[in-house]
CSV table of C-alpha atoms and ligand atoms in Angstrom, one decimal:
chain,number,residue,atom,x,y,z
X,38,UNK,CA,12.4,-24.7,-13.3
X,39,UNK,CA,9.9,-21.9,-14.7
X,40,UNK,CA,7.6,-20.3,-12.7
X,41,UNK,CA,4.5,-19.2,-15.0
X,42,UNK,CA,3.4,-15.2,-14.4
X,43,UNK,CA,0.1,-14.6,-13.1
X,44,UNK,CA,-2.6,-13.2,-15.4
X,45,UNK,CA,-6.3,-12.2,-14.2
X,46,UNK,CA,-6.9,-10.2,-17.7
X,47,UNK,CA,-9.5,-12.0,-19.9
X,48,UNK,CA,-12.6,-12.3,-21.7
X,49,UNK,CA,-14.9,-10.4,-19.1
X,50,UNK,CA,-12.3,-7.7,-19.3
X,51,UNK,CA,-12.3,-7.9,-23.0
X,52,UNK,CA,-16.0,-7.3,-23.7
X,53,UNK,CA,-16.0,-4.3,-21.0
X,54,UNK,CA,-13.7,-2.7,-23.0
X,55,UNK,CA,-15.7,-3.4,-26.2
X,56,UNK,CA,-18.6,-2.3,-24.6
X,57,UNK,CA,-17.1,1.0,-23.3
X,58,UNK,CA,-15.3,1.6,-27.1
X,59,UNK,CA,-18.6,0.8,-28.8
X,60,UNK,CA,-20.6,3.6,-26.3
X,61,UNK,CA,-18.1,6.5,-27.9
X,62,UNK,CA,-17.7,7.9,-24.3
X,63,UNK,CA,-14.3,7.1,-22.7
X,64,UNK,CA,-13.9,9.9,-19.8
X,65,UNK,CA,-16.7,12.4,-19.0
X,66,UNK,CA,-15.3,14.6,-16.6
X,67,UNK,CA,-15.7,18.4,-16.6
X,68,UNK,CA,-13.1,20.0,-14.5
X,69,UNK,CA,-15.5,22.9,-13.0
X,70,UNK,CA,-19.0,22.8,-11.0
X,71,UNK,CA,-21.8,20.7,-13.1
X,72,UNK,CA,-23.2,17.4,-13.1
X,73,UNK,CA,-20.2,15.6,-14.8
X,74,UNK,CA,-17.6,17.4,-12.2
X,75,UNK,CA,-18.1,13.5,-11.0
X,76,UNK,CA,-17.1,12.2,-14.2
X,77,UNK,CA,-19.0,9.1,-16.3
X,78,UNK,CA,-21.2,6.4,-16.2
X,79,UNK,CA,-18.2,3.9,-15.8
X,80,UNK,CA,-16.8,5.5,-13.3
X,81,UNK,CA,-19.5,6.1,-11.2
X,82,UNK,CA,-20.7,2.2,-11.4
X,83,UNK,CA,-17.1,1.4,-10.2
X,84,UNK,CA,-17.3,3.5,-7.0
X,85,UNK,CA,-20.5,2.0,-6.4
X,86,UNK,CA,-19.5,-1.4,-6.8
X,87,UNK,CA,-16.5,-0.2,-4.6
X,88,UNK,CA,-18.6,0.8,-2.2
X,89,UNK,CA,-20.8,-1.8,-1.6
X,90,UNK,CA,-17.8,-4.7,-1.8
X,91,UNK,CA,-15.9,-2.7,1.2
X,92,UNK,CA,-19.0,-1.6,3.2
X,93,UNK,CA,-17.8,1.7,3.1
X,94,UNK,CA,-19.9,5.3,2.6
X,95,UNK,CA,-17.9,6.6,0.0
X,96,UNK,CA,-15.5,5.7,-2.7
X,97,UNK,CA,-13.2,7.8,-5.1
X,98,UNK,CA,-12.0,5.9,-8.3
X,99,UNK,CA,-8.3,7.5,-9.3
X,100,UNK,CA,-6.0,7.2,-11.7
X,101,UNK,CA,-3.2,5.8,-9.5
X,102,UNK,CA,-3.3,4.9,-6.1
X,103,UNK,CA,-0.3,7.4,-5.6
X,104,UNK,CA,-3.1,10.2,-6.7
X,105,UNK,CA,-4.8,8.7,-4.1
X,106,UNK,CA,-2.7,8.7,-1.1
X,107,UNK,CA,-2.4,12.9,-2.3
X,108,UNK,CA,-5.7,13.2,-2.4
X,109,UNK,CA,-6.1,12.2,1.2
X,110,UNK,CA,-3.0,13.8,2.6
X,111,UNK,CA,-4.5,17.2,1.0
X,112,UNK,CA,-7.8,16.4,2.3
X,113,UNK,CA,-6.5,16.9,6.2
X,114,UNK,CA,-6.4,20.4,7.2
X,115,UNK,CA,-2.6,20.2,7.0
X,116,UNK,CA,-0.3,22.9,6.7
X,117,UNK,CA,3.3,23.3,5.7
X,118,UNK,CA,5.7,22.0,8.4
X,119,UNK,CA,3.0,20.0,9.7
X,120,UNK,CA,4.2,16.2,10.9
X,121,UNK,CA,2.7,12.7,9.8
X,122,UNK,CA,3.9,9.9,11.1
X,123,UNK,CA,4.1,7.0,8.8
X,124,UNK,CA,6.2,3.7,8.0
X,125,UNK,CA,9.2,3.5,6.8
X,126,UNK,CA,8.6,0.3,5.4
X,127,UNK,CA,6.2,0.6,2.2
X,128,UNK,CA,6.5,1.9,-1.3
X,129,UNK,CA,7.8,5.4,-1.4
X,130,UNK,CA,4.3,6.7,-2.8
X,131,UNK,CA,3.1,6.4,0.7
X,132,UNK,CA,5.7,8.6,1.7
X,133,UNK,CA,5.6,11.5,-0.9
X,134,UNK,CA,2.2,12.0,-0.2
X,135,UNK,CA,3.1,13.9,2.7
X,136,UNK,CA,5.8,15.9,1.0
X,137,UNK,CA,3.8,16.6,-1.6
X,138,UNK,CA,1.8,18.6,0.6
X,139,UNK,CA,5.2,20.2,1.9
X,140,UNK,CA,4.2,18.7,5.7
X,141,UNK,CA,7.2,17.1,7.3
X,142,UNK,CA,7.4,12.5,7.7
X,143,UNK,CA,8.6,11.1,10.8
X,144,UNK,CA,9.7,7.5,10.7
X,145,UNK,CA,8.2,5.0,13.6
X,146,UNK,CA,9.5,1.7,13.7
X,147,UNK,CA,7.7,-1.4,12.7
X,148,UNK,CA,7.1,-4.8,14.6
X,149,UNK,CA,8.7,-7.8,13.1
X,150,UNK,CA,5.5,-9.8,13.8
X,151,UNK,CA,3.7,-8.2,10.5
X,152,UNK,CA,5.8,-5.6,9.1
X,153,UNK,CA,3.3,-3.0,10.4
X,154,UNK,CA,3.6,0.3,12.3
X,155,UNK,CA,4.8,-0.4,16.1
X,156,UNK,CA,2.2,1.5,18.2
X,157,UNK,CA,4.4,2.3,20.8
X,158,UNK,CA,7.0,3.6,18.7
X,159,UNK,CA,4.4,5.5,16.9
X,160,UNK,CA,3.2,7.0,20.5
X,161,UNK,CA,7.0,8.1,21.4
X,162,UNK,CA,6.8,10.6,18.5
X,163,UNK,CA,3.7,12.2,18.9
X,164,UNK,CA,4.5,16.1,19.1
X,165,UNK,CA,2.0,19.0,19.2
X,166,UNK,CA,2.9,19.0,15.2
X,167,UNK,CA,1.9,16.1,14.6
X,168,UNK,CA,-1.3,15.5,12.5
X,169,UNK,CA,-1.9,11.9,11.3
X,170,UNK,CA,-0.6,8.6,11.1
X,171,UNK,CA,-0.1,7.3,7.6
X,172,UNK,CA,0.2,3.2,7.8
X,173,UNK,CA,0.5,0.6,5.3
X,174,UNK,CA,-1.3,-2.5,5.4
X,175,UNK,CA,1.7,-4.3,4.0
X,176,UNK,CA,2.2,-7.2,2.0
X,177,UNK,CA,-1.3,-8.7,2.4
X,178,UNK,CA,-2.4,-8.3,6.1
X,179,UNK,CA,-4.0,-5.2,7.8
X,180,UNK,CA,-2.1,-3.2,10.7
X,181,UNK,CA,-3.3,-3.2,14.1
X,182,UNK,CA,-6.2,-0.8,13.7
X,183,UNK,CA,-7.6,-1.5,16.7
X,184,UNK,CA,-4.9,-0.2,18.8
X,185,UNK,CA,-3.8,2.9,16.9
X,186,UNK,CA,-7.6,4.2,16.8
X,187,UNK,CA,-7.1,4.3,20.8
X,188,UNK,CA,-4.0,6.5,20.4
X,189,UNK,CA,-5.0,8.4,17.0
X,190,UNK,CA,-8.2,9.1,19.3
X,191,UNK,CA,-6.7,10.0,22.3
X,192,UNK,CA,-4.1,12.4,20.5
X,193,UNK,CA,-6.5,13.9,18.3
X,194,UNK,CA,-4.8,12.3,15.0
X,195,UNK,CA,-6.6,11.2,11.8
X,196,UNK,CA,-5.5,7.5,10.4
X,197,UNK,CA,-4.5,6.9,6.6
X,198,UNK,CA,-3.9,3.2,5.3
X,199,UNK,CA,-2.3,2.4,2.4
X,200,UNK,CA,-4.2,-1.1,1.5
X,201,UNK,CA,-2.3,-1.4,-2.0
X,202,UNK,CA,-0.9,-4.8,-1.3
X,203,UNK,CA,-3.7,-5.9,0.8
X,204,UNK,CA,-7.0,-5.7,-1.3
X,205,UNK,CA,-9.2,-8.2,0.5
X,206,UNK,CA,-7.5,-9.5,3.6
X,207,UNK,CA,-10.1,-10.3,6.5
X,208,UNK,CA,-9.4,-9.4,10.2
X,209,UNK,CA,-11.8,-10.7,12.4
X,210,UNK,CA,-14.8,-9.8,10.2
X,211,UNK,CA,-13.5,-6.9,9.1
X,212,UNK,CA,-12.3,-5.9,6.0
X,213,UNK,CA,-8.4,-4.1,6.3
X,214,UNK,CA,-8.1,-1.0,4.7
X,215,UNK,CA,-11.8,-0.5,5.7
X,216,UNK,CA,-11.8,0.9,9.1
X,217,UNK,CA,-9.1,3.8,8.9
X,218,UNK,CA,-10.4,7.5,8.3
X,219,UNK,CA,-9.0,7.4,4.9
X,220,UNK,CA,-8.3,3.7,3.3
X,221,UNK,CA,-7.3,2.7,-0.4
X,222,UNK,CA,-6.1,0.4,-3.0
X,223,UNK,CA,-4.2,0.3,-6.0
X,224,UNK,CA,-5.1,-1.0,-9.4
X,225,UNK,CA,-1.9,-1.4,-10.9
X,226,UNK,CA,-0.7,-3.9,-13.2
X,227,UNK,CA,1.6,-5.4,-10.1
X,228,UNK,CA,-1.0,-6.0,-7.7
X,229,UNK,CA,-3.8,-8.9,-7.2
X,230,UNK,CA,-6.2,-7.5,-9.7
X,231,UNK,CA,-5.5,-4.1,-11.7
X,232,UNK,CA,-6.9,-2.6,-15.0
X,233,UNK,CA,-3.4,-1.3,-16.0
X,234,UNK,CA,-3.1,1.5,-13.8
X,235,UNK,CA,-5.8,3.1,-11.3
X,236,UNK,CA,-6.8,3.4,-7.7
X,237,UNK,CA,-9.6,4.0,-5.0
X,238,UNK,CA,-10.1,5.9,-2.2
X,239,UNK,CA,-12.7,4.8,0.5
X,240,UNK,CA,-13.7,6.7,3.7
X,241,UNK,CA,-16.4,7.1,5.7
X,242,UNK,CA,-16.4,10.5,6.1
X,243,UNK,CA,-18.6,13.1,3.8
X,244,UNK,CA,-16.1,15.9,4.3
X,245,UNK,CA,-12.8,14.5,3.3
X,246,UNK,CA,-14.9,12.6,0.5
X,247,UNK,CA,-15.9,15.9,-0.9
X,248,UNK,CA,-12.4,17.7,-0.2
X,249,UNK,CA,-11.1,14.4,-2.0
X,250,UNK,CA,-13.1,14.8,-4.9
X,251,UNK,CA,-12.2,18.3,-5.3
X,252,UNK,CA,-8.4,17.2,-5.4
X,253,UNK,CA,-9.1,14.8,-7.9
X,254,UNK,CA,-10.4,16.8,-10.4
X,255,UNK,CA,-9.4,20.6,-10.5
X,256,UNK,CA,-11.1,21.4,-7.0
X,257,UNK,CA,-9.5,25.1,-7.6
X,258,UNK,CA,-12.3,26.0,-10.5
X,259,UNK,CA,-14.8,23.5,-8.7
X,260,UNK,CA,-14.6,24.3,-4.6
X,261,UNK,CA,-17.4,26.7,-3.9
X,262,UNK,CA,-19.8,25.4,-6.6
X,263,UNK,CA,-20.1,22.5,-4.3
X,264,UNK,CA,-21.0,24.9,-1.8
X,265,UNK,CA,-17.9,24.7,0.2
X,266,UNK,CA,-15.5,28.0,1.6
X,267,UNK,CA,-12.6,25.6,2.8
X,268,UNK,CA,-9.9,27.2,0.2
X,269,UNK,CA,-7.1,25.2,1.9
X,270,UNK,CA,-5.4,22.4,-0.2
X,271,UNK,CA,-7.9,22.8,-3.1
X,272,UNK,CA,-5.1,23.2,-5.7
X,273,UNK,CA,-6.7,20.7,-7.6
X,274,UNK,CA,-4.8,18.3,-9.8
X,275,UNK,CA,-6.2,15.8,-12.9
X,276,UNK,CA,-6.2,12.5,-11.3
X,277,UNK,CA,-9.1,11.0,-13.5
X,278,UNK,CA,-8.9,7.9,-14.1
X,279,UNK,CA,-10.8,6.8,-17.8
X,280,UNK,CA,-14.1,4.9,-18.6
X,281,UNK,CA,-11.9,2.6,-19.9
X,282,UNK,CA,-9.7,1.5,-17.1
X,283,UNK,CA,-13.0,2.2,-14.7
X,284,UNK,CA,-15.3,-0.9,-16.6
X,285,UNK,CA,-12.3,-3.2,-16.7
X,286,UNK,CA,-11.6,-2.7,-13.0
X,287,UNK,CA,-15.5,-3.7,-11.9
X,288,UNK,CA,-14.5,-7.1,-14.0
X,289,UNK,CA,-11.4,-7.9,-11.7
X,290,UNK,CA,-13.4,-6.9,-8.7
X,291,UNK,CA,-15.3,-9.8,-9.7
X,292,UNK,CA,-12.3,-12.0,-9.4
X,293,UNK,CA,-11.0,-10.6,-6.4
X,294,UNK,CA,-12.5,-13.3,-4.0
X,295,UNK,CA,-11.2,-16.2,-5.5
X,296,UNK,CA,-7.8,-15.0,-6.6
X,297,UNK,CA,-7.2,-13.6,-3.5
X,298,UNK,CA,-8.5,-17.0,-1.3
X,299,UNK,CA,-6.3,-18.8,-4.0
X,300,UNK,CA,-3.1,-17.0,-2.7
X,301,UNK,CA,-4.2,-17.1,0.6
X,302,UNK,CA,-4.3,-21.1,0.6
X,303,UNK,CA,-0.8,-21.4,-1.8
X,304,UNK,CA,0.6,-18.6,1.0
X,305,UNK,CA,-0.7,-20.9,4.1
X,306,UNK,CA,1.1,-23.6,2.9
X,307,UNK,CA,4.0,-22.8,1.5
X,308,UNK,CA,5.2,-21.1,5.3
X,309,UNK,CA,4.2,-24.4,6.9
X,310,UNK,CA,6.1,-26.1,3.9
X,311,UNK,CA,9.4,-23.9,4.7
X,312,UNK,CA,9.5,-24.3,8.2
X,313,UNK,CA,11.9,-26.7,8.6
X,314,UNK,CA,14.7,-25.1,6.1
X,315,UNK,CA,17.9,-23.8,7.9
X,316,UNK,CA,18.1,-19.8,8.2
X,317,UNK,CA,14.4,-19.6,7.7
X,318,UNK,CA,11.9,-18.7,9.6
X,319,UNK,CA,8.5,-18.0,8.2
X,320,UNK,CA,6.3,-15.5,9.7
X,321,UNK,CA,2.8,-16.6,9.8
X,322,UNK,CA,-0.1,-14.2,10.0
X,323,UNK,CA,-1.6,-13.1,13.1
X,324,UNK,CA,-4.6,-14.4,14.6
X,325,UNK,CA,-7.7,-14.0,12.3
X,326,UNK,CA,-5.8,-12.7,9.8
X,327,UNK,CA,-6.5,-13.8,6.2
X,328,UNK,CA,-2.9,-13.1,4.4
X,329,UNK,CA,-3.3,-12.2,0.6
X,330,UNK,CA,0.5,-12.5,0.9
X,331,UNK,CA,1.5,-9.5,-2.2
X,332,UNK,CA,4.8,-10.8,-0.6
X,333,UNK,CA,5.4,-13.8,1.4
X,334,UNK,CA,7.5,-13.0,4.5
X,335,UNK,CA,10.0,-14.8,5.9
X,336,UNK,CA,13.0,-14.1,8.1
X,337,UNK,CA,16.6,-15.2,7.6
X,338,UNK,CA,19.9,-15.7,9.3
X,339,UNK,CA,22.9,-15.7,7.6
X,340,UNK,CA,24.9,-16.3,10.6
X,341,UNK,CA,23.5,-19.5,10.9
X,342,UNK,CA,23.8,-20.1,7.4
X,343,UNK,CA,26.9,-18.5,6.5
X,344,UNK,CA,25.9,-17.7,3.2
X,345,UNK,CA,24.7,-14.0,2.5
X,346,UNK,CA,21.3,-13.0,1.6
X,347,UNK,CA,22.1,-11.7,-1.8
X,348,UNK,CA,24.0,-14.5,-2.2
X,349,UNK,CA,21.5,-16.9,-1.5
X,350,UNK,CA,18.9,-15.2,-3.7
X,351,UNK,CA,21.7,-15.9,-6.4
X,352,UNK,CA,22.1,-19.0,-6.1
X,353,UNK,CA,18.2,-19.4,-6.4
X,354,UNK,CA,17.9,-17.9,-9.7
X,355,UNK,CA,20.3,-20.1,-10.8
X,356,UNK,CA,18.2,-22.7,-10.4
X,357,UNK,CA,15.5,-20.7,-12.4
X,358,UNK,CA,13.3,-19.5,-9.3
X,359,UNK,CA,12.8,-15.6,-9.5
X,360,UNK,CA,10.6,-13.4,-7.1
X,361,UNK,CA,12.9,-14.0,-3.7
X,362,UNK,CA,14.1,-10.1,-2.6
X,363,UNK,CA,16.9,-8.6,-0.8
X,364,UNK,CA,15.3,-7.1,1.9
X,365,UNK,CA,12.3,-4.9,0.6
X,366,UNK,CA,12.0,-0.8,1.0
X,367,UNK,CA,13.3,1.1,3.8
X,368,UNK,CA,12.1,4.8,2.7
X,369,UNK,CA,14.9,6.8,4.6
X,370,UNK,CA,17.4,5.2,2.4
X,371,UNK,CA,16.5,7.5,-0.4
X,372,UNK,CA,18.9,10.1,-1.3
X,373,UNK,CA,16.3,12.8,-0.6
X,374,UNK,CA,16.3,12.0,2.8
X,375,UNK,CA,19.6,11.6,3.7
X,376,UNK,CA,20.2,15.6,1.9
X,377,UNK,CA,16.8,16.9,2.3
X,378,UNK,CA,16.0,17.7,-1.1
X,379,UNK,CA,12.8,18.0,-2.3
X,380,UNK,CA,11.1,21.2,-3.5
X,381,UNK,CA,14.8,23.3,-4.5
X,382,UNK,CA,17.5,22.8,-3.2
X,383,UNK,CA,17.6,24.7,0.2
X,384,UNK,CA,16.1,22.0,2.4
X,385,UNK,CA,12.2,22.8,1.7
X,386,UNK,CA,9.4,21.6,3.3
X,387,UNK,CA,11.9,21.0,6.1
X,388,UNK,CA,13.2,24.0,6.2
X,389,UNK,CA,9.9,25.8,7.5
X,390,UNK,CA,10.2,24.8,11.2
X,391,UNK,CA,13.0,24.9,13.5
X,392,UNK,CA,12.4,21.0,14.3
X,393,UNK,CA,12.4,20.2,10.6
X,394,UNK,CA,15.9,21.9,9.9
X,395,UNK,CA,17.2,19.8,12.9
X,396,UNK,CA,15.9,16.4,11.9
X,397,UNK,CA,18.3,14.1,10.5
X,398,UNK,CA,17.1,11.2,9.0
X,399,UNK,CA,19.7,8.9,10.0
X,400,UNK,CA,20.7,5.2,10.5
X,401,UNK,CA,19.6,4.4,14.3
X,402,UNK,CA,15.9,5.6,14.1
X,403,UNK,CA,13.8,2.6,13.3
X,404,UNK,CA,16.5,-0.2,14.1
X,405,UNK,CA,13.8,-3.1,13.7
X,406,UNK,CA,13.5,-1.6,10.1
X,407,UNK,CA,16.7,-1.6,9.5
X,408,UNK,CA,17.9,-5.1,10.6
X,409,UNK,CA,15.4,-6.6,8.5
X,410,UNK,CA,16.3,-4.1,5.3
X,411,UNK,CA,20.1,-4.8,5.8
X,412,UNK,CA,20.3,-9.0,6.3
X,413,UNK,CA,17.4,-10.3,8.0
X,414,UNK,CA,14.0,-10.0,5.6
X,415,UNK,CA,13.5,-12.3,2.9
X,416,UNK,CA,10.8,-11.8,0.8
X,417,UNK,CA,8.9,-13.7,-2.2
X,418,UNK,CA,6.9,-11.9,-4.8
X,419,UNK,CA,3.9,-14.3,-4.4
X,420,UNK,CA,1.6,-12.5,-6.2
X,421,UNK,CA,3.6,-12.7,-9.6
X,422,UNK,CA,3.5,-15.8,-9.9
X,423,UNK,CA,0.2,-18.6,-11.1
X,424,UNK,CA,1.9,-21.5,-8.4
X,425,UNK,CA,0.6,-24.6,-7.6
X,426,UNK,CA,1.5,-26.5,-4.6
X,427,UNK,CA,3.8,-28.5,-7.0
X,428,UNK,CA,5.9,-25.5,-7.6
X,429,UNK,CA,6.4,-24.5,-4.1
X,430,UNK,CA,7.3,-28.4,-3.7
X,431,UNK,CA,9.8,-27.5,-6.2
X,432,UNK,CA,10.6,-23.7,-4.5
X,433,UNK,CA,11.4,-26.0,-1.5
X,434,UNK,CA,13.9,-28.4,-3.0
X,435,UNK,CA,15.8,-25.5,-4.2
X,436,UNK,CA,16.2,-24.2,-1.2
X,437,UNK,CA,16.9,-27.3,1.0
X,438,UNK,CA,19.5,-27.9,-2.0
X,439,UNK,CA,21.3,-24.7,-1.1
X,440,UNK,CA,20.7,-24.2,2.8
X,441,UNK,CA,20.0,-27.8,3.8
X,442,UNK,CA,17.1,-28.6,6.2
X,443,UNK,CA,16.8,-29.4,10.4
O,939,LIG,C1,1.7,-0.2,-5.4
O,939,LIG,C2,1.8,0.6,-4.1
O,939,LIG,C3,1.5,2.0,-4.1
O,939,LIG,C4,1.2,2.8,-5.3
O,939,LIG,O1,0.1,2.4,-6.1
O,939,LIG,P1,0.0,2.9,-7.6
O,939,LIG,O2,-1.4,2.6,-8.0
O,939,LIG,O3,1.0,2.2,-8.4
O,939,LIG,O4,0.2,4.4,-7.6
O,939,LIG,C5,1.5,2.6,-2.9
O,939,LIG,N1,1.8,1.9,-1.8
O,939,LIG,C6,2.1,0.6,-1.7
O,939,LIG,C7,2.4,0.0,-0.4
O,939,LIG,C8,2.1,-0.1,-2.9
O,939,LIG,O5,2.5,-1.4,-2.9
């Protein structure tokens, strides 16, 4: 069998683009102090329509979500050899953010109910150092916000989300991504709707907005024409993203709803479909969750199979069906971390504090991470793929043809 790839790009998108060619104008950014400092008219619809789809007060359009996850980590008042704590369990970009700003990550474990920071285990590593919490709302389904607001509060701790897989998930009736100090999304050509490469920033909160906007855009030339004296983290980069990309991305957002209730329904069923295969076990979301299922997560046992994971995902693909993963991203794993190279070669950011030269980022430290990175997650690249339910009929035949069912 052949899956078909996914494609949200059309017509709309087409006569933005047209539109936007026609005008002459395709950035108008001015990297100092002036009226344009917050670039063009595309842009600035984008943020608004941004703004008014998350019921948020403020929205930064980027040119990656990367940019974005810098922006806010700069925003903080953080200082070298500061600590975040974050997940280990997420693209690396979520990560870097924090060495980029030469602060210090600390790994908490995740629960194997969503893939999402543990709270406790976040609580356990709390030092006087420590500055924020950086979590990803991971494969389509928002992190248990409710709970680490009562810690971050309690400790004094601003929250970060990295919403890139998870543009539209509801949680009760509100929106993930949307209720962290600083929240945001990618629009890259992998995720549920993009405009080739881009991102957004959303927050509630005026000062890291403007502090955010300075980092986008050269906030070195820019900071005290806004009338601010905060010099700390304004080394500004170019993170503009284009008219272009900006006009194209209001299109998608147009989409969003649908493609994203679309996955949700293929999602729901294919975990009840799977249910009764041997090895697997699907993990359904949590209560009044709505999944947008980037990834659909399962759980598998080769002991009770006998068969490996890698070797399973083999024997998959040989029946044409791509998209099933070998575990997914466990961050410490880099080389990076296991010699502490970043910035030169002598150990920096970690070498600034005597608890940074000491920390080893071993094997041992998030073990619900690793069990899951080493045999036990298996994911499927959902949000590739244009299924119908006659395809994850077919998905499941496949796998019943390898593994058997009980
Ligand atoms: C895609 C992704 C990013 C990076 O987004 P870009 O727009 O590609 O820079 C960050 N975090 C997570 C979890 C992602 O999936």
């Amino acid at each position: 069998m052949k899956l078909k790839k996914r494609n949200s790009i059309g017509l709309e998108e087409l006569d933005a683009v047209k539109r936007v060619v026609s005008s002459g104008n395709l950035s108008q950014y001015v990297g100092s102090w002036c009226d344009d400092f917050m670039g063009g008219p595309e842009v600035n619809r984008l943020e608004q329509y941004v703004k008014e789809y998350y019921q948020v007060d403020y929205c930064l359009a980027v040119n990656s979500w990367t940019s974005g996850l810098i922006c806010a980590v700069g925003a903080l008042d953080v200082n070298p050899g500061d600590e975040i704590i974050v997940t280990p369990w997420t693209m690396s970009a979520t990560v870097m953010a924090i060495i980029h700003w030469n602060c210090i990550p600390i790994f908490a474990d995740i629960s194997i109910e969503d893939f999402n920071l543990d709270v406790t285990s976040v609580e356990r590593l709390i030092t006087s150092r420590t500055k924020a919490i950086m979590v990803a709302d991971i494969f389509g389904q928002g992190h248990n916000n409710e709970e680490l607001r009562i810690l971050a509060d309690k400790h004094d701790l601003k929250i970060i989300s990295d919403s890139a897989q998870t543009p539209y998930s509801l949680q009760n009736d509100t929106i993930a991504g949307t209720m962290s100090d600083i929240g945001g999304f990618s629009l890259n050509y992998h995720k549920h709707i993009h405009c080739g490469e881009g991102g957004l920033i959303v927050t509630n909160d005026k000062n890291l907005y403007e502090r955010m906007a300075l980092i986008r855009n050269h906030g070195e030339n820019a900071v005290t024409g806004m009338g601010r004296s905060d010099l700390n983290n304004m080394i500004g980069f170019n993170f503009r993203l284009g008219e272009i990309e900006a006009a194209i991305a209001v299109e998608q957002f147009k989409k969003l709803k649908n493609i994203a209730s679309t996955i949700t329904t293929l999602g729901d069923y294919m975990l009840e479909k799977f249910k009764d295969i041997r090895g697997i076990t699907p993990v359904f979301p949590k209560e009044n969750c709505k999944h947008n299922y980037y990834i659909l997560p399962l759980l598998y046992s080769d002991s009770e199979t006998g068969i490996k994971r890698k070797d399973l995902i083999r024997a998959i693909e040989a029946n044409g069906v791509y998209g099933f993963m070998n575990g997914y991203v466990l961050v410490y794993d880099l080389p990076m971390f296991k010699t502490k190279t970043a910035y030169g070669v002598s150990g920096f950011p970690w070498s600034i504090t005597e608890s940074g030269r000491r920390m080893k980022y071993e094997r041992g430290i998030c073990p619900v991470a690793e069990e899951l990175q080493d045999s036990k997650f298996l994911g499927f690249e959902m949000c590739l793929w244009e299924l119908t339910k006659g395809d994850i009929d077919d998905i499941y035949n496949v796998l019943v043809s390898i593994l058997g069912n009980d």
